[in-house]
Amino acid sequence: MKIACLGGGPAGVYLSISMKLRNPEHEITVYERNKPGDTFGWGVVFSDQTMDNLQINDPVSAQMIINELVHWDYIDVYLKGQVERSGGHGFIGIGRRRMMEILYGRARELGVELVFQYEFEVASIQTDFADADLIVAADGLNSKIRNSDLKGFATDIDLRPNKFVWLGTHQCFDDAFAFFFEKTAHGWMWAHAYQFDKDTSTFIVECQPHTYDKWGFEHMPHEESAETCRKIFEQYLGGHELLTNSRHIRGSAWISFPRVLCHNWVKDNLVLIGDAAHTAHFSIGSGTKLGFEDAICLAQNMNSGKPVREALQAYQDERELEALKLQSAARNSMSWFENVPRYIKAFDMKQFTYSLLTRSQRVSHENLRLRDKAWLEDIEKILAGKSYGKPAAEPVPPMFTPFTLREMNLKNRVVVSPMSMYSAAEGMPSDWHLVHYGSLATGGAGLVYTEMTDISPEGRITLGCAGIWNAEQEGAWKRIVDFVHSQTEARFCLQLGHAGPKGSTKVGWEGMDEPLDQGNWEIIAPSAVPYSAINQIPRAMTRVDMDKVLADYVSAAKRAERAGFDMLELHCAHGYLLSAFITPLMNQRTDECGGSLENRLRFPLEVFRAVRKHWPDHKPMAVRISANDWLGAAGITPEDAVLIGKAFVMAGVDIIDVSAGQTSPDAEPVYGRMFQTPFADQIRNEAGIPTMAVGNIYEIDHVNSIIAAGRADLCCLARPHLMDRYWTLRAAAEQEYHGDGVTCPVQYLTGFEQLERNLQRAAQMAINA
Ligand SMILES: Cc1cc2nc3c(=O)[nH]c(=O)nc-3n(C[C@H](O)[C@H](O)[C@H](O)COP(=O)(O)OP(=O)(O)OC[C@H]3O[C@@H](n4cnc5c(N)ncnc54)[C@H](O)[C@@H]3O)c2cc1C
Ligand SMILES: Cc1cc2nc3c(=O)[nH]c(=O)nc-3n(C[C@H](O)[C@H](O)[C@H](O)COP(=O)(O)O)c2cc1C
């Protein structure tokens, strides 16, 4: 097979090696625009697993790389004159130039033809390489080939705001990957630094765009840029220079990271590989690994006997998923670095470091324990001490630290998120609700929420929704509250709501958000805008309607107090009435309650203030918001959510329950583990407001790391509690936790003890296996 490989970076050259190893008959030419020693960048970092893959594929080049790898174990974080060191991180690195020398040598040895200083042109690819059976587009992150047909390759490029420059230095960093954070006259700048041979280190400098602009880096010659950075980071450089090897790059040496995602990697006999197909932010150091693994996979498929087109598709199918997984972790990491000043402001040194180490969400709480037990236990003690208000003698799992809102003390940070049961008749909570909430409260969570409980019959979502608009319902709720208080240590929060434009619909399992087949009642909303094409057009509310809703909220709050609830939450999320006022997607009013965010918040804040006035001072209140309509600037954005949070806090809210979406059927959410937590993080740490995170939080590690990293103060779990009411007790058994942060009902103690023993045994067997 005749192969033209366009681009001689790690992906292209390793592909040529991997193809030749499988069939020496292949005729392969690699075309590279630069000279062999010209390579940009300095060192690259690998994991042990990448090296294992390379060993299996080509032991010869792998061994040559291994012989030159530098190994280091620590991560050092330098901030405000302090250094925080944690261990067990295990990195390996090599200089990019040396790595490429090894790969070029190996490729030549196998009979690959390498053509340097050859600039291919996209327009003439098909004629210049007409005799090639396969054309490999390995031309890197700015791939001309991909960019010439963005639509054909179904490309999505997201150019990120931060700026970075890849520098080198002869300063060595003492066996550690070091992060230096420096406050400059124009804002925070930071460096990611690691040694990659006996006397050279990579030194990547990064900053936010306004800092870049103020320093004028855009128009600085490369040397001047490096010298300016040297002065900024002088105290860490031991008198060494910062070096640039980017002279062959025209224009500024600083780059904005383009997050590239292609949904189609194949066009006829042309295939994308490496950064041309996908990019992963440099801060998780996986770009080269992805390129190598693409190369191995492509070579395997091309030599599998499948027809070319089929082999190329099989390659894409295998690699796309892997790339997406890494890109998801890389996105989290990148977003952390885009918000560095937020975390510097919000955290002390320890928590800042914890948040940095867990930024990609691939390194979890327990993973940190495996890396450096002493360091992790130290932070567990510090966080517990902060929670108790006095030093903690022992480390405590973060989820089992107490939390106080006004005079309500929670035993731990786990919350049963509100979940409609659609099992009430005429709004009356039934025996189902008693058993449901009773068992949830015995399960160990510090705070249990009711489902959205409606303030009026016409404010219900469905005929099965629970309400608190009459004395009978108040009495039924009181029975449940009394059970929770007399039998458990959980606190109980009532979520108050009005369905607004999403009212008069079927119960969840018969057709979510679908109108009733018959017997629909009139629905109201800020504007006559239906939730979706199939929903009723609501009547736009008049001031008389608003006054009635306001009075219903106040009356419901008084009933909640008489029923004995510990906390109240106003449901201002998911497109229901108050949420519909907040989002511009549904609020098109032209009076003082429509238009600007300030105006759209007017009525929800009015309701909140009225309820707060009648809710006892010592009891806390929350609001649940949709922090992102998932429709870009057309709807609520996370930045708006910070302002919404601030406005409610000014009005007296104690904590923001940060959900997202469900305000439009056209929304395009990005799902994943803990996918809404970044919004809780942004509100908490930009506005200094306590938050609750919710959404696909289901593992013990998720809760511990969200709390320890200060991404939220409480974690709400909904669906996990439907299948396991004892989620928190189980978490205590698994962590062998016996402190005050959770209480097992005495009736269930033997079960708890057995579970703990069985989990210990299973863990031991896993270690011995
Ligand atoms: C600051 C920074 C730090 C990084 N750190 C790491 C790290 O620690 N670990 C890691 O694994 N990855 C790291 N990466 C990512 C890594 O550099 C890339 O993911 C990797 O180089 C991708 O390999 P590639 O072969 O696909 O593309 P490239 O390495 O970009 O190679 C593409 C090649 O194609 C050539 N080319 C392009 N157009 C033409 C043309 N028209 N004619 C001829 N030749 C052409 C280019 O000159 C280049 O040599 C980092 C990236 C950056 C920017
Ligand atoms: C069956 C069910 C009913 C729900 N009802 C409500 C509700 O009444 N009020 C509310 O704010 N959220 C409600 N939600 C949303 C959850 O509280 C939570 O935000 C969402 O399920 C994401 O969390 P999870 O991934 O832990 O399930 C409901 C979710 C489920 C699964």
PDB file of C-alpha atoms and ligand atoms in Angstrom, residues 7-12 31-34 40 43-46 96 118-120 138-141 144 164 166 194 204 273-276 282 285-289, ligand 1:
ATOM      1  CA  GLY A   7       2.671  16.188   8.729  1.00  0.00           C
ATOM      2  CA  GLY A   8       5.679  14.824  10.562  1.00  0.00           C
ATOM      3  CA  GLY A   9       4.673  15.284  14.207  1.00  0.00           C
ATOM      4  CA  PRO A  10       4.305  12.423  16.695  1.00  0.00           C
ATOM      5  CA  ALA A  11       1.041  11.126  15.209  1.00  0.00           C
ATOM      6  CA  GLY A  12       2.161  11.029  11.578  1.00  0.00           C
ATOM      7  CA  TYR A  31       6.037  15.155   4.444  1.00  0.00           C
ATOM      8  CA  GLU A  32       7.007  17.773   7.023  1.00  0.00           C
ATOM      9  CA  ARG A  33       7.317  21.513   6.502  1.00  0.00           C
ATOM     10  CA  ASN A  34       9.975  22.073   9.160  1.00  0.00           C
ATOM     11  CA  PHE A  40       8.112  23.585  18.629  1.00  0.00           C
ATOM     12  CA  GLY A  43       8.931  18.456  26.911  1.00  0.00           C
ATOM     13  CA  VAL A  44       5.983  16.086  26.787  1.00  0.00           C
ATOM     14  CA  VAL A  45       4.522  14.129  29.653  1.00  0.00           C
ATOM     15  CA  PHE A  46       3.268  10.550  29.545  1.00  0.00           C
ATOM     16  CA  ARG A  96       9.837  16.672  22.310  1.00  0.00           C
ATOM     17  CA  TYR A 118       8.046  20.289   2.241  1.00  0.00           C
ATOM     18  CA  GLU A 119       4.925  22.395   2.525  1.00  0.00           C
ATOM     19  CA  PHE A 120       1.960  20.567   1.079  1.00  0.00           C
ATOM     20  CA  ALA A 138      -1.407  14.423  10.463  1.00  0.00           C
ATOM     21  CA  ASP A 139      -0.931  18.157  10.201  1.00  0.00           C
ATOM     22  CA  GLY A 140      -1.689  19.086  13.790  1.00  0.00           C
ATOM     23  CA  LEU A 141      -4.054  21.389  15.627  1.00  0.00           C
ATOM     24  CA  LYS A 144      -5.110  22.979   6.855  1.00  0.00           C
ATOM     25  CA  PHE A 164      -0.363  30.560  26.717  1.00  0.00           C
ATOM     26  CA  TRP A 166       5.410  27.234  25.546  1.00  0.00           C
ATOM     27  CA  TYR A 194       8.489  20.275  34.601  1.00  0.00           C
ATOM     28  CA  ILE A 204       4.354  27.040  29.932  1.00  0.00           C
ATOM     29  CA  ILE A 273      -5.179  11.593  12.956  1.00  0.00           C
ATOM     30  CA  GLY A 274      -3.830  13.225  16.123  1.00  0.00           C
ATOM     31  CA  ASP A 275      -4.470  16.912  16.794  1.00  0.00           C
ATOM     32  CA  ALA A 276      -5.972  17.303  13.308  1.00  0.00           C
ATOM     33  CA  PHE A 282      -2.291  20.757  27.370  1.00  0.00           C
ATOM     34  CA  GLY A 285      -0.814  16.400  28.949  1.00  0.00           C
ATOM     35  CA  SER A 286      -2.503  13.834  26.740  1.00  0.00           C
ATOM     36  CA  GLY A 287      -2.240  15.205  23.188  1.00  0.00           C
ATOM     37  CA  THR A 288       0.791  13.168  22.218  1.00  0.00           C
ATOM     38  CA  LYS A 289      -0.637  10.034  23.833  1.00  0.00           C
TER      39      LYS A 289
HETATM   40  C1  LIG B   1       1.878  24.119  25.252  1.00  0.00           C
HETATM   41  C2  LIG B   1       1.619  22.696  24.913  1.00  0.00           C
HETATM   42  C3  LIG B   1       2.015  21.709  25.786  1.00  0.00           C
HETATM   43  C4  LIG B   1       1.774  20.383  25.499  1.00  0.00           C
HETATM   44  N1  LIG B   1       2.173  19.449  26.382  1.00  0.00           N
HETATM   45  C5  LIG B   1       1.947  18.156  26.107  1.00  0.00           C
HETATM   46  C6  LIG B   1       2.368  17.135  26.969  1.00  0.00           C
HETATM   47  O1  LIG B   1       2.949  17.372  27.994  1.00  0.00           O
HETATM   48  N2  LIG B   1       2.072  15.857  26.665  1.00  0.00           N
HETATM   49  C7  LIG B   1       1.412  15.546  25.523  1.00  0.00           C
HETATM   50  O2  LIG B   1       1.173  14.376  25.271  1.00  0.00           O
HETATM   51  N3  LIG B   1       1.016  16.487  24.659  1.00  0.00           N
HETATM   52  C8  LIG B   1       1.272  17.783  24.919  1.00  0.00           C
HETATM   53  N4  LIG B   1       0.860  18.732  24.055  1.00  0.00           N
HETATM   54  C9  LIG B   1       0.096  18.366  22.877  1.00  0.00           C
HETATM   55  C10 LIG B   1       0.961  17.823  21.812  1.00  0.00           C
HETATM   56  O3  LIG B   1       1.977  18.713  21.478  1.00  0.00           O
HETATM   57  C11 LIG B   1       0.104  17.528  20.585  1.00  0.00           C
HETATM   58  O4  LIG B   1      -1.092  16.939  20.979  1.00  0.00           O
HETATM   59  C12 LIG B   1       0.847  16.601  19.676  1.00  0.00           C
HETATM   60  O5  LIG B   1       1.999  17.217  19.225  1.00  0.00           O
HETATM   61  C13 LIG B   1      -0.052  16.194  18.519  1.00  0.00           C
HETATM   62  O6  LIG B   1       0.694  15.499  17.575  1.00  0.00           O
HETATM   63  P1  LIG B   1       0.339  15.618  16.033  1.00  0.00           P
HETATM   64  O7  LIG B   1       1.350  14.817  15.340  1.00  0.00           O
HETATM   65  O8  LIG B   1      -1.098  15.299  15.835  1.00  0.00           O
HETATM   66  O9  LIG B   1       0.461  17.147  15.678  1.00  0.00           O
HETATM   67  P2  LIG B   1       1.769  18.099  15.688  1.00  0.00           P
HETATM   68  O10 LIG B   1       2.718  17.705  16.736  1.00  0.00           O
HETATM   69  O11 LIG B   1       1.265  19.491  15.689  1.00  0.00           O
HETATM   70  O12 LIG B   1       2.428  17.788  14.299  1.00  0.00           O
HETATM   71  C14 LIG B   1       1.894  18.238  13.072  1.00  0.00           C
HETATM   72  C15 LIG B   1       3.031  18.428  12.120  1.00  0.00           C
HETATM   73  O13 LIG B   1       2.503  18.744  10.848  1.00  0.00           O
HETATM   74  C16 LIG B   1       3.325  19.708  10.248  1.00  0.00           C
HETATM   75  N5  LIG B   1       2.552  20.443   9.236  1.00  0.00           N
HETATM   76  C17 LIG B   1       1.411  21.147   9.444  1.00  0.00           C
HETATM   77  N6  LIG B   1       0.973  21.675   8.290  1.00  0.00           N
HETATM   78  C18 LIG B   1       1.862  21.307   7.334  1.00  0.00           C
HETATM   79  C19 LIG B   1       1.955  21.543   5.939  1.00  0.00           C
HETATM   80  N7  LIG B   1       1.064  22.274   5.287  1.00  0.00           N
HETATM   81  N8  LIG B   1       2.983  20.996   5.263  1.00  0.00           N
HETATM   82  C20 LIG B   1       3.895  20.225   5.892  1.00  0.00           C
HETATM   83  N9  LIG B   1       3.857  19.984   7.223  1.00  0.00           N
HETATM   84  C21 LIG B   1       2.854  20.497   7.934  1.00  0.00           C
HETATM   85  C22 LIG B   1       3.759  20.587  11.403  1.00  0.00           C
HETATM   86  O14 LIG B   1       4.953  21.296  11.122  1.00  0.00           O
HETATM   87  C23 LIG B   1       3.938  19.563  12.515  1.00  0.00           C
HETATM   88  O15 LIG B   1       5.262  19.106  12.613  1.00  0.00           O
HETATM   89  C24 LIG B   1       1.099  20.044  24.311  1.00  0.00           C
HETATM   90  C25 LIG B   1       0.696  21.044  23.408  1.00  0.00           C
HETATM   91  C26 LIG B   1       0.938  22.356  23.712  1.00  0.00           C
HETATM   92  C27 LIG B   1       0.514  23.401  22.705  1.00  0.00           C
END
